Coordinates of N, CA and C in Angstrom, one line a residue:
Chain A
X2 N 1.1 -1.3 -0.1 CA 0.0 -0.3 0.2 C 0.9 1.2 -0.1
X3 N 0.5 1.9 -0.7 CA 0.9 3.5 -0.8 C 1.6 4.1 0.6
X4 N 2.4 4.9 1.0 CA 2.6 5.5 1.9 C 3.4 6.7 2.2
X5 N 2.9 7.4 3.0 CA 3.9 8.8 2.7 C 3.9 9.4 4.4
X6 N 5.0 9.4 4.5 CA 5.8 9.6 6.1 C 6.4 10.9 6.5
X7 N 5.4 11.8 7.0 CA 6.4 13.0 7.2 C 6.8 13.2 8.7
X8 N 8.1 13.9 9.0 CA 8.9 14.0 10.1 C 9.5 15.2 10.4
X9 N 9.8 16.2 11.3 CA 8.6 15.8 12.5 C 7.4 15.6 12.3
X10 N 6.4 15.3 13.4 CA 5.2 15.9 13.3 C 4.9 16.8 14.1
X11 N 5.8 17.9 14.6 CA 6.0 19.0 14.9 C 7.0 19.7 15.5
X12 N 7.2 21.0 15.4 CA 8.3 21.5 15.0 C 8.1 23.0 15.6
X13 N 9.2 23.4 16.8 CA 8.7 25.0 17.3 C 9.9 25.3 17.2
X14 N 10.1 26.6 16.8 CA 11.3 27.3 16.1 C 11.5 28.8 16.7
X15 N 12.4 29.8 16.7 CA 12.3 30.9 16.8 C 12.5 31.5 15.6
X16 N 11.9 32.7 15.3 CA 11.9 33.6 13.9 C 13.5 33.6 13.8
X17 N 13.9 33.5 12.4 CA 15.4 33.7 12.0 C 15.8 32.1 11.9
X18 N 15.6 31.2 12.5 CA 16.3 29.9 12.5 C 15.8 29.4 11.1
X19 N 16.6 28.0 11.0 CA 16.4 27.4 9.6 C 15.6 26.1 9.9
X20 N 15.3 25.8 9.4 CA 14.1 24.3 9.4 C 13.8 23.5 8.2
X21 N 14.3 22.2 8.2 CA 14.1 21.0 7.4 C 13.2 20.2 7.8
X22 N 12.1 20.2 6.8 CA 11.3 19.3 6.9 C 11.2 17.9 5.9
X23 N 10.7 16.8 6.5 CA 11.1 15.9 5.4 C 9.7 15.3 5.0
X24 N 10.0 14.1 3.9 CA 8.9 13.1 3.5 C 9.5 12.5 3.1
X25 N 8.8 10.8 3.3 CA 9.7 10.1 2.3 C 8.4 9.2 2.2
X26 N 8.7 8.3 1.3 CA 7.1 7.8 0.6 C 7.7 6.5 -0.1
X27 N 6.9 5.6 0.0 CA 6.4 4.3 -0.9 C 5.3 4.6 -1.7
X28 N 5.8 4.6 -3.1 CA 4.5 4.8 -4.1 C 4.9 3.8 -5.2
X29 N 3.9 3.1 -5.7 CA 4.1 2.5 -7.0 C 4.0 3.3 -8.2
X30 N 4.8 3.2 -9.2 CA 5.0 4.0 -10.1 C 5.1 5.7 -9.9
X31 N 5.9 6.2 -8.9 CA 6.1 7.5 -8.5 C 5.8 8.3 -9.8
X32 N 5.0 9.2 -9.7 CA 5.4 10.4 -10.8 C 5.6 11.7 -9.9
X33 N 4.8 12.2 -9.0 CA 5.3 13.4 -8.7 C 5.0 13.4 -7.0
X34 N 6.0 14.4 -6.8 CA 6.0 14.7 -4.9 C 5.2 16.7 -4.8
X35 N 4.4 16.6 -4.1 CA 4.1 18.1 -4.1 C 4.1 18.3 -2.6
X36 N 4.1 19.5 -1.9 CA 4.1 20.2 -0.6 C 3.2 21.3 -0.7
X37 N 2.4 21.3 0.4 CA 1.6 22.5 0.6 C 1.3 22.7 1.8
X38 N 1.1 23.9 2.1 CA 1.1 24.8 3.2 C -0.5 25.1 3.7
X39 N -0.7 24.6 4.7 CA -2.0 24.7 5.3 C -2.3 25.5 6.6
X40 N -2.6 26.8 6.4 CA -2.6 28.2 7.5 C -4.1 27.5 8.4
X41 N -5.1 28.4 8.6 CA -6.1 28.2 8.8 C -7.5 27.3 8.0
X42 N -6.9 27.4 6.6 CA -8.3 26.9 6.3 C -7.7 25.7 5.2
X43 N -7.7 26.0 3.8 CA -7.4 25.3 2.7 C -5.8 25.0 2.3
X44 N -5.5 23.8 2.0 CA -4.2 24.2 1.6 C -3.6 24.6 0.4
X45 N -2.5 25.2 0.6 CA -2.0 26.0 -0.5 C -1.0 25.4 -0.9
X46 N -0.6 25.4 -2.7 CA 0.3 24.4 -3.0 C 1.5 25.6 -3.0
X47 N 2.6 24.5 -2.9 CA 4.0 25.1 -2.6 C 5.1 24.9 -4.2
X48 N 5.2 23.9 -4.2 CA 6.2 23.0 -4.8 C 5.6 21.8 -5.5
X49 N 5.8 21.5 -6.6 CA 5.7 20.2 -7.3 C 7.3 19.6 -7.9
X50 N 7.8 18.6 -7.4 CA 8.6 18.2 -7.5 C 8.6 16.5 -8.6
X51 N 9.8 16.6 -9.7 CA 9.1 15.0 -10.7 C 10.9 14.6 -10.7
X52 N 11.7 15.5 -10.6 CA 13.0 15.0 -11.2 C 14.3 14.9 -9.9
X53 N 14.7 14.0 -9.8 CA 15.7 14.0 -8.5 C 16.9 15.0 -8.8
X54 N 16.9 15.6 -7.7 CA 18.3 16.6 -7.8 C 18.1 18.2 -8.1
X55 N 17.1 18.3 -8.6 CA 16.9 19.6 -8.8 C 15.9 20.4 -8.3
X56 N 16.6 21.3 -7.4 CA 15.8 22.2 -6.3 C 14.9 23.0 -6.8
X57 N 13.8 23.3 -6.2 CA 12.9 24.5 -6.5 C 12.9 25.3 -5.2
X58 N 12.8 26.2 -5.9 CA 13.4 27.4 -4.9 C 11.8 28.6 -5.1
X59 N 11.4 29.4 -3.8 CA 10.5 30.5 -3.8 C 11.1 31.2 -2.8
X60 N 11.8 32.1 -2.6 CA 12.1 32.9 -1.4 C 12.7 32.4 -0.3
X61 N 12.2 31.8 0.6 CA 12.9 31.7 1.6 C 12.8 30.0 1.9
X62 N 11.7 29.4 0.9 CA 11.1 28.1 0.8 C 12.0 27.3 -0.3
X63 N 12.8 26.0 0.1 CA 13.3 25.5 -1.3 C 13.1 23.7 -0.8
X64 N 12.9 23.3 -1.9 CA 12.9 21.4 -1.7 C 13.4 20.7 -2.8
X65 N 13.9 19.9 -2.5 CA 14.6 18.8 -3.6 C 13.8 17.6 -3.1
X66 N 14.2 16.8 -3.9 CA 13.6 15.3 -4.1 C 14.9 14.5 -4.7
X67 N 14.7 13.2 -3.9 CA 15.6 12.2 -3.7 C 14.9 11.1 -4.4
X68 N 14.8 10.4 -5.7 CA 14.2 9.6 -6.2 C 14.6 8.1 -5.8
X69 N 15.7 8.1 -5.4 CA 16.7 6.8 -5.4 C 16.5 6.3 -3.8
X70 N 16.3 7.3 -2.6 CA 16.5 7.1 -1.6 C 14.9 7.5 -1.0
X71 N 14.1 7.7 -1.9 CA 12.6 8.1 -1.5 C 12.3 8.9 -0.9
X72 N 13.1 10.0 -0.6 CA 12.5 11.4 -0.2 C 12.4 12.5 -0.3
X73 N 11.9 13.6 0.3 CA 11.9 15.3 -0.2 C 12.6 15.6 1.1
X74 N 12.9 16.7 1.0 CA 13.3 17.8 2.0 C 12.4 19.4 1.6
X75 N 12.1 20.1 2.7 CA 11.7 21.5 2.8 C 12.3 22.0 3.6
X76 N 12.8 23.2 2.9 CA 13.8 24.2 3.7 C 13.2 25.5 4.0
X77 N 13.0 25.7 4.8 CA 12.8 27.3 5.3 C 13.6 28.0 5.8
X78 N 14.3 29.2 5.2 CA 15.3 29.5 5.7 C 14.8 31.2 6.5
X79 N 15.6 31.6 7.3 CA 15.2 33.1 8.2 C 13.6 32.6 8.4
X80 N 13.2 31.7 9.3 CA 11.9 31.7 9.5 C 11.2 32.7 10.3
X81 N 10.0 33.1 9.8 CA 9.4 34.3 10.1 C 7.8 33.6 10.7
X82 N 7.3 34.6 12.0 CA 5.7 34.0 12.4 C 5.0 33.6 11.5
X83 N 4.6 33.8 10.0 CA 4.0 33.9 9.1 C 4.0 32.3 8.2
X84 N 5.3 32.1 8.9 CA 5.5 30.4 8.4 C 5.0 29.7 9.3
X85 N 4.3 30.1 10.3 CA 3.6 29.0 11.1 C 2.4 28.5 10.2
X86 N 2.3 27.1 10.1 CA 1.4 26.2 9.5 C 1.8 24.8 9.7
X87 N 1.1 24.2 9.2 CA 0.8 22.6 8.7 C 1.4 22.6 7.2
X88 N 2.6 21.8 7.1 CA 3.1 21.7 6.1 C 3.1 20.4 5.4
X89 N 2.6 19.9 4.6 CA 2.1 18.7 4.0 C 2.6 18.4 2.7
X90 N 2.9 17.1 2.6 CA 3.5 16.2 1.5 C 2.3 15.5 1.1
X91 N 2.6 15.1 -0.7 CA 1.4 14.7 -1.2 C 2.2 13.9 -2.0
X92 N 2.0 12.5 -2.4 CA 2.5 12.0 -3.5 C 1.8 11.2 -4.7
X93 N 1.9 11.6 -6.0 CA 1.2 10.8 -6.8 C 1.7 9.9 -7.6
X94 N 1.3 8.9 -8.0 CA 1.5 8.1 -8.9 C 1.1 7.9 -10.3
X95 N 1.7 7.2 -11.2 CA 1.3 6.8 -12.7 C 0.1 5.9 -12.6
X96 N -0.1 5.4 -11.5 CA -1.2 4.5 -11.6 C -2.6 5.1 -11.4
X97 N -2.6 5.9 -10.9 CA -4.6 6.8 -10.7 C -4.0 8.2 -10.6
X98 N -5.1 9.0 -10.3 CA -5.2 10.0 -10.4 C -4.9 10.9 -9.2
X99 N -5.1 10.0 -8.1 CA -5.4 10.8 -6.8 C -3.9 11.1 -6.2
X100 N -3.7 12.1 -4.9 CA -2.8 12.4 -4.2 C -3.0 11.8 -2.7
X101 N -1.7 11.1 -2.6 CA -1.5 10.5 -1.0 C -1.0 11.6 -0.1
X102 N -1.5 12.2 0.7 CA -1.3 13.2 1.6 C -0.3 12.2 3.0
X103 N 0.7 12.9 3.6 CA 1.4 12.5 4.6 C 0.6 13.2 5.7
X104 N 0.9 13.0 7.1 CA 0.3 13.6 8.3 C 0.3 15.1 8.7
X105 N 1.6 15.4 8.0 CA 1.6 17.1 8.1 C 2.8 17.3 8.8
X106 N 3.7 18.3 9.0 CA 4.2 18.6 10.0 C 4.1 19.8 10.5
X107 N 3.7 20.3 12.0 CA 2.8 21.5 12.2 C 4.0 22.1 12.7
X108 N 4.4 23.6 12.1 CA 5.6 24.1 12.2 C 5.2 25.3 13.1
X109 N 5.6 25.8 14.2 CA 5.3 26.9 15.1 C 6.7 28.2 15.2
X110 N 6.4 28.8 14.6 CA 7.4 29.8 14.9 C 7.3 31.1 15.9
X111 N 8.3 31.2 16.8 CA 7.8 32.2 17.9 C 8.6 33.3 17.5
X112 N 8.2 34.3 18.1 CA 9.0 35.7 18.0 C 10.2 35.8 18.6
Chain B
X3 N -10.3 34.4 -10.8 CA -11.2 32.9 -10.6 C -11.5 33.0 -9.4
X4 N -12.7 32.6 -9.1 CA -13.3 32.5 -8.0 C -12.4 31.7 -6.9
X5 N -12.0 30.3 -7.4 CA -11.2 29.5 -6.7 C -12.2 28.0 -6.6
X6 N -12.0 27.5 -5.9 CA -12.6 26.5 -5.6 C -14.0 26.5 -4.6
X7 N -15.2 26.8 -4.7 CA -16.2 27.1 -3.6 C -16.6 25.9 -3.1
X8 N -17.1 26.5 -2.0 CA -17.4 24.9 -0.8 C -18.6 25.5 0.0
X9 N -19.7 24.5 -0.1 CA -21.2 25.4 0.8 C -21.4 24.1 1.7
X10 N -21.7 24.3 2.9 CA -21.9 25.4 3.5 C -20.4 25.5 4.2
X11 N -20.0 26.5 4.7 CA -18.6 26.8 5.6 C -18.7 25.8 7.1
X12 N -19.8 25.8 7.7 CA -20.0 25.0 9.0 C -21.3 24.3 9.0
X13 N -21.5 23.1 9.5 CA -22.8 22.2 9.5 C -22.8 21.7 10.9
X14 N -23.9 21.9 11.6 CA -23.9 21.2 12.9 C -25.0 20.6 13.0
X15 N -24.8 19.4 12.7 CA -26.9 18.6 13.0 C -26.0 17.3 14.2
X16 N -27.7 16.8 14.2 CA -27.6 15.9 15.3 C -27.1 14.7 14.7
X17 N -27.3 13.7 15.4 CA -26.9 12.0 14.9 C -28.1 11.7 14.2
X18 N -27.9 11.0 12.8 CA -28.9 10.3 12.4 C -29.5 11.4 11.2
X19 N -29.1 12.4 11.2 CA -29.6 13.5 10.1 C -29.0 13.3 8.8
X20 N -29.7 13.5 7.5 CA -28.4 13.9 6.4 C -28.1 14.9 6.4
X21 N -26.9 15.1 5.6 CA -25.9 16.0 5.5 C -25.2 15.9 4.2
X22 N -25.4 17.6 3.5 CA -25.1 17.3 2.0 C -24.1 18.5 1.8
X23 N -23.2 18.2 1.4 CA -21.9 19.0 1.2 C -22.2 19.7 0.0
X24 N -21.4 20.6 -0.6 CA -21.4 21.2 -1.9 C -20.1 21.7 -2.6
X25 N -20.0 21.5 -3.7 CA -18.6 22.2 -4.3 C -18.8 22.6 -5.9
X26 N -18.3 23.5 -6.1 CA -17.8 24.3 -7.5 C -16.5 24.2 -7.6
X27 N -16.2 23.5 -8.3 CA -14.7 23.5 -9.0 C -14.4 24.6 -9.5
X28 N -13.2 24.7 -9.9 CA -12.7 25.6 -10.8 C -12.9 25.0 -12.1
X29 N -13.2 26.7 -12.9 CA -13.8 26.5 -14.3 C -12.6 25.8 -15.3
X30 N -13.2 24.9 -15.7 CA -11.7 24.2 -16.9 C -11.2 23.3 -16.1
X31 N -10.9 23.0 -14.8 CA -10.4 21.8 -14.4 C -11.6 20.5 -14.5
X32 N -10.6 19.4 -14.9 CA -11.5 17.8 -14.9 C -11.5 17.2 -14.1
X33 N -10.7 17.3 -13.0 CA -10.7 16.3 -11.9 C -11.1 17.2 -10.8
X34 N -12.0 16.0 -9.6 CA -12.5 16.5 -8.8 C -12.3 15.6 -7.6
X35 N -11.7 16.1 -6.5 CA -11.6 15.2 -5.1 C -12.3 15.6 -4.0
X36 N -12.8 15.0 -3.1 CA -13.2 15.2 -1.8 C -12.3 14.5 -0.9
X37 N -11.9 15.0 0.2 CA -10.9 14.7 0.9 C -11.5 14.8 2.6
X38 N -11.2 14.2 3.3 CA -11.6 14.3 4.9 C -10.8 14.7 5.7
X39 N -10.6 15.6 6.9 CA -9.5 16.1 7.3 C -9.4 15.7 8.6
X40 N -9.0 15.2 9.7 CA -9.0 14.8 11.1 C -8.3 15.0 11.9
X41 N -7.9 15.2 13.3 CA -6.5 15.7 13.7 C -5.9 14.4 13.8
X42 N -6.6 13.1 14.1 CA -6.1 12.0 14.4 C -5.4 11.3 12.8
X43 N -6.0 11.4 11.5 CA -6.1 10.9 10.5 C -5.5 11.7 9.4
X44 N -5.5 13.1 9.6 CA -4.7 13.9 8.6 C -6.1 13.7 7.3
X45 N -5.1 14.1 6.4 CA -6.2 14.1 5.0 C -6.2 12.6 4.5
X46 N -7.4 12.2 4.4 CA -7.8 11.2 3.8 C -8.6 11.6 2.3
X47 N -8.6 10.9 1.3 CA -9.0 10.8 0.1 C -10.4 10.2 -0.2
X48 N -11.3 10.8 -0.1 CA -12.7 9.9 0.2 C -13.0 9.2 -1.0
X49 N -12.8 10.2 -2.4 CA -13.4 10.3 -3.9 C -12.8 10.9 -4.7
X50 N -12.5 10.4 -6.0 CA -12.2 11.7 -7.1 C -13.0 11.0 -8.1
X51 N -13.1 12.1 -9.2 CA -14.0 12.1 -10.2 C -13.2 12.7 -11.5
X52 N -12.9 12.1 -12.3 CA -12.4 12.5 -13.5 C -13.6 12.6 -14.8
X53 N -13.6 13.9 -15.3 CA -14.3 14.2 -16.3 C -16.0 13.6 -15.8
X54 N -16.3 14.1 -15.0 CA -17.2 13.9 -13.9 C -17.7 12.2 -13.8
X55 N -16.8 11.7 -13.6 CA -17.0 10.2 -13.7 C -16.5 9.5 -12.5
X56 N -16.9 9.0 -11.6 CA -16.3 8.8 -10.5 C -15.0 7.4 -11.0
X57 N -13.7 8.1 -10.6 CA -12.8 7.3 -10.7 C -12.6 6.1 -9.5
X58 N -12.4 6.6 -8.1 CA -11.8 5.9 -7.0 C -12.4 5.8 -5.9
X59 N -13.5 4.9 -5.4 CA -14.1 5.6 -4.1 C -13.8 4.5 -2.8
X60 N -12.7 4.0 -3.1 CA -12.5 3.2 -2.0 C -12.1 3.6 -1.2
X61 N -12.1 5.0 -0.8 CA -11.9 6.1 0.5 C -13.2 6.3 1.1
X62 N -14.0 6.2 0.4 CA -15.6 6.2 0.9 C -15.4 5.3 2.7
X63 N -16.0 6.0 3.5 CA -16.0 5.2 4.5 C -17.4 3.8 4.7
X64 N -17.8 4.2 4.4 CA -19.1 3.0 4.1 C -20.5 3.4 3.5
X65 N -21.2 2.8 3.2 CA -22.6 3.2 2.3 C -23.0 4.4 2.7
X66 N -23.0 5.1 3.9 CA -23.8 6.0 4.5 C -22.9 7.0 3.4
X67 N -22.1 6.9 3.0 CA -21.4 8.2 2.1 C -21.6 7.9 0.7
X68 N -22.2 8.7 0.0 CA -21.9 8.9 -1.1 C -21.8 10.5 -2.1
X69 N -21.5 10.1 -3.2 CA -21.2 11.6 -3.8 C -21.2 11.3 -5.3
X70 N -21.8 12.5 -5.6 CA -22.1 12.6 -7.4 C -21.8 13.7 -7.7
X71 N -21.4 13.9 -9.1 CA -21.0 15.2 -10.0 C -21.6 15.0 -11.4
X72 N -22.9 15.5 -11.3 CA -23.9 15.8 -12.2 C -23.5 16.5 -13.6
X73 N -22.6 17.2 -13.3 CA -21.9 18.5 -14.1 C -20.7 18.7 -13.8
X74 N -20.1 19.1 -14.8 CA -18.4 19.7 -14.7 C -18.3 20.8 -13.4
X75 N -19.4 21.1 -13.2 CA -19.2 22.5 -12.6 C -20.0 22.5 -11.1
X76 N -20.2 21.3 -10.6 CA -20.9 21.0 -9.1 C -20.8 19.2 -8.9
X77 N -20.8 19.3 -7.6 CA -20.3 18.0 -6.9 C -20.9 18.1 -5.6
X78 N -21.6 17.1 -5.0 CA -22.1 16.9 -4.0 C -21.8 15.8 -3.3
X79 N -21.3 16.1 -2.0 CA -21.1 14.5 -1.0 C -22.2 14.5 0.0
X80 N -22.6 13.6 0.4 CA -24.1 13.0 1.3 C -23.9 12.5 2.2
X81 N -23.8 12.6 3.5 CA -23.9 11.4 4.5 C -25.5 11.3 5.1
X82 N -25.9 10.1 5.2 CA -27.2 9.6 5.5 C -27.1 8.2 6.0
X83 N -27.1 7.9 7.4 CA -27.3 8.9 8.1 C -26.2 9.3 8.7
X84 N -25.7 10.5 9.5 CA -24.5 10.9 9.9 C -24.5 10.5 11.2
X85 N -23.3 10.5 12.0 CA -22.8 9.9 13.0 C -22.2 10.9 13.5
X86 N -21.7 10.9 15.0 CA -20.7 11.8 15.4 C -19.2 11.8 14.9
X87 N -18.9 10.0 14.4 CA -17.4 10.2 14.1 C -17.2 10.8 12.6
X88 N -18.1 11.0 12.0 CA -18.0 11.7 10.7 C -17.5 13.3 11.0
X89 N -17.6 14.0 12.3 CA -17.3 15.1 12.3 C -15.7 15.5 12.1
X90 N -15.7 16.5 10.8 CA -14.2 16.5 10.5 C -14.4 17.8 9.7
X91 N -13.5 17.9 9.2 CA -13.3 19.1 7.8 C -13.3 18.2 6.6
X92 N -14.3 18.7 6.1 CA -14.2 17.8 4.3 C -14.1 18.9 3.4
X93 N -12.9 18.6 2.5 CA -12.4 19.6 1.6 C -12.8 18.7 0.1
X94 N -12.8 20.0 -0.4 CA -13.3 19.6 -2.2 C -12.1 20.4 -2.7
X95 N -11.1 19.3 -3.7 CA -10.1 20.2 -4.3 C -10.4 19.5 -5.8
X96 N -10.0 20.2 -6.5 CA -9.9 20.1 -8.2 C -8.5 20.4 -8.8
X97 N -8.5 19.6 -10.5 CA -7.1 20.4 -10.8 C -7.4 20.3 -12.1
X98 N -6.0 20.4 -12.5 CA -6.6 20.8 -14.5 C -6.5 19.4 -15.0
X99 N -5.1 18.4 -14.3 CA -5.4 17.1 -15.1 C -5.0 16.1 -14.6
X100 N -5.9 15.9 -13.3 CA -5.7 14.8 -12.0 C -4.2 15.5 -11.1
X101 N -4.5 14.9 -9.9 CA -3.3 15.7 -8.7 C -2.5 15.1 -9.5
X102 N -1.9 13.9 -10.0 CA -0.2 13.6 -10.2 C 0.2 14.3 -11.4
X103 N -0.2 15.0 -12.2 CA 0.3 15.9 -13.1 C -0.1 17.5 -12.7
X104 N -1.0 17.9 -12.2 CA -1.4 19.4 -11.5 C -1.4 19.6 -10.3
X105 N -1.2 20.5 -9.9 CA -1.3 20.8 -8.2 C -3.0 20.7 -7.8
X106 N -3.4 20.7 -7.1 CA -4.5 20.5 -6.4 C -4.7 21.8 -5.8
X107 N -6.1 22.3 -6.5 CA -6.7 23.6 -5.7 C -7.7 23.3 -4.7
X108 N -7.8 23.7 -3.4 CA -8.4 23.4 -2.5 C -9.6 24.2 -2.7
X109 N -10.7 24.0 -1.8 CA -11.8 24.7 -1.3 C -11.5 25.1 0.4
X110 N -12.2 26.1 0.6 CA -12.4 26.5 2.3 C -12.6 25.2 2.9
X111 N -13.4 24.4 2.7 CA -13.8 23.3 3.9 C -14.9 23.9 4.2
X112 N -15.8 22.7 4.1 CA -16.7 22.3 5.2 C -16.6 21.9 7.0
X113 N -16.9 22.6 7.6 CA -16.4 21.9 9.1 C -17.8 21.3 9.5
X114 N -18.1 20.0 9.5 CA -19.1 19.4 10.2 C -18.9 18.8 11.2
X115 N -19.9 19.2 12.1 CA -19.9 18.6 13.6 C -21.3 18.0 13.9
X116 N -21.0 16.6 14.2 CA -22.5 15.7 14.5 C -22.4 15.6 15.6
X117 N -23.6 15.7 16.6 CA -24.0 15.9 17.4 C -24.3 14.5 18.2

């Protein structure tokens, strides 16, 4: 059965710290891995990764995929209180159209 | 674009009552997904449609749950009869070509409380 595991489950840091969130997966016929940020309401899309070793970057956020070791990391540098959210990892396969989500990492950034 | 629109935003009902959740996907998106989110189980896929046709409903908890998509711009998720363990946030999401190819766009969810 497909599996997506995120770690840590929760994390508390102070403004200015750098954090690394992890997502490992076991999926048949892997196609893509996506990161979402969920604040109070709907998850919003951050990155989609399909190829190993190619970093995606948006401001202070960046992400990379390792298809050999079956994991991805999401880095946030110089964290701000507005980065506080649940970060979700989702994986899609060629077998079907759906996305399987991990349990998420709850990040709290303290001033 | 207005994004994915869900209604109602909140629903409080008594056990045994019928609940209907509604979703309008983004125009032009051909895949629609219903997810349920709880603290214990996170985001769980219930069912998804491709071009209005249900593709995989293996995530639907039991016969009390049903979903329809009569046209490209509307979908419903119905729970009958509702039970307290159905309390959760229900999200609808749509995507251009299916979640594995293009990102999901989520609605703001319906928070369901069954007492």
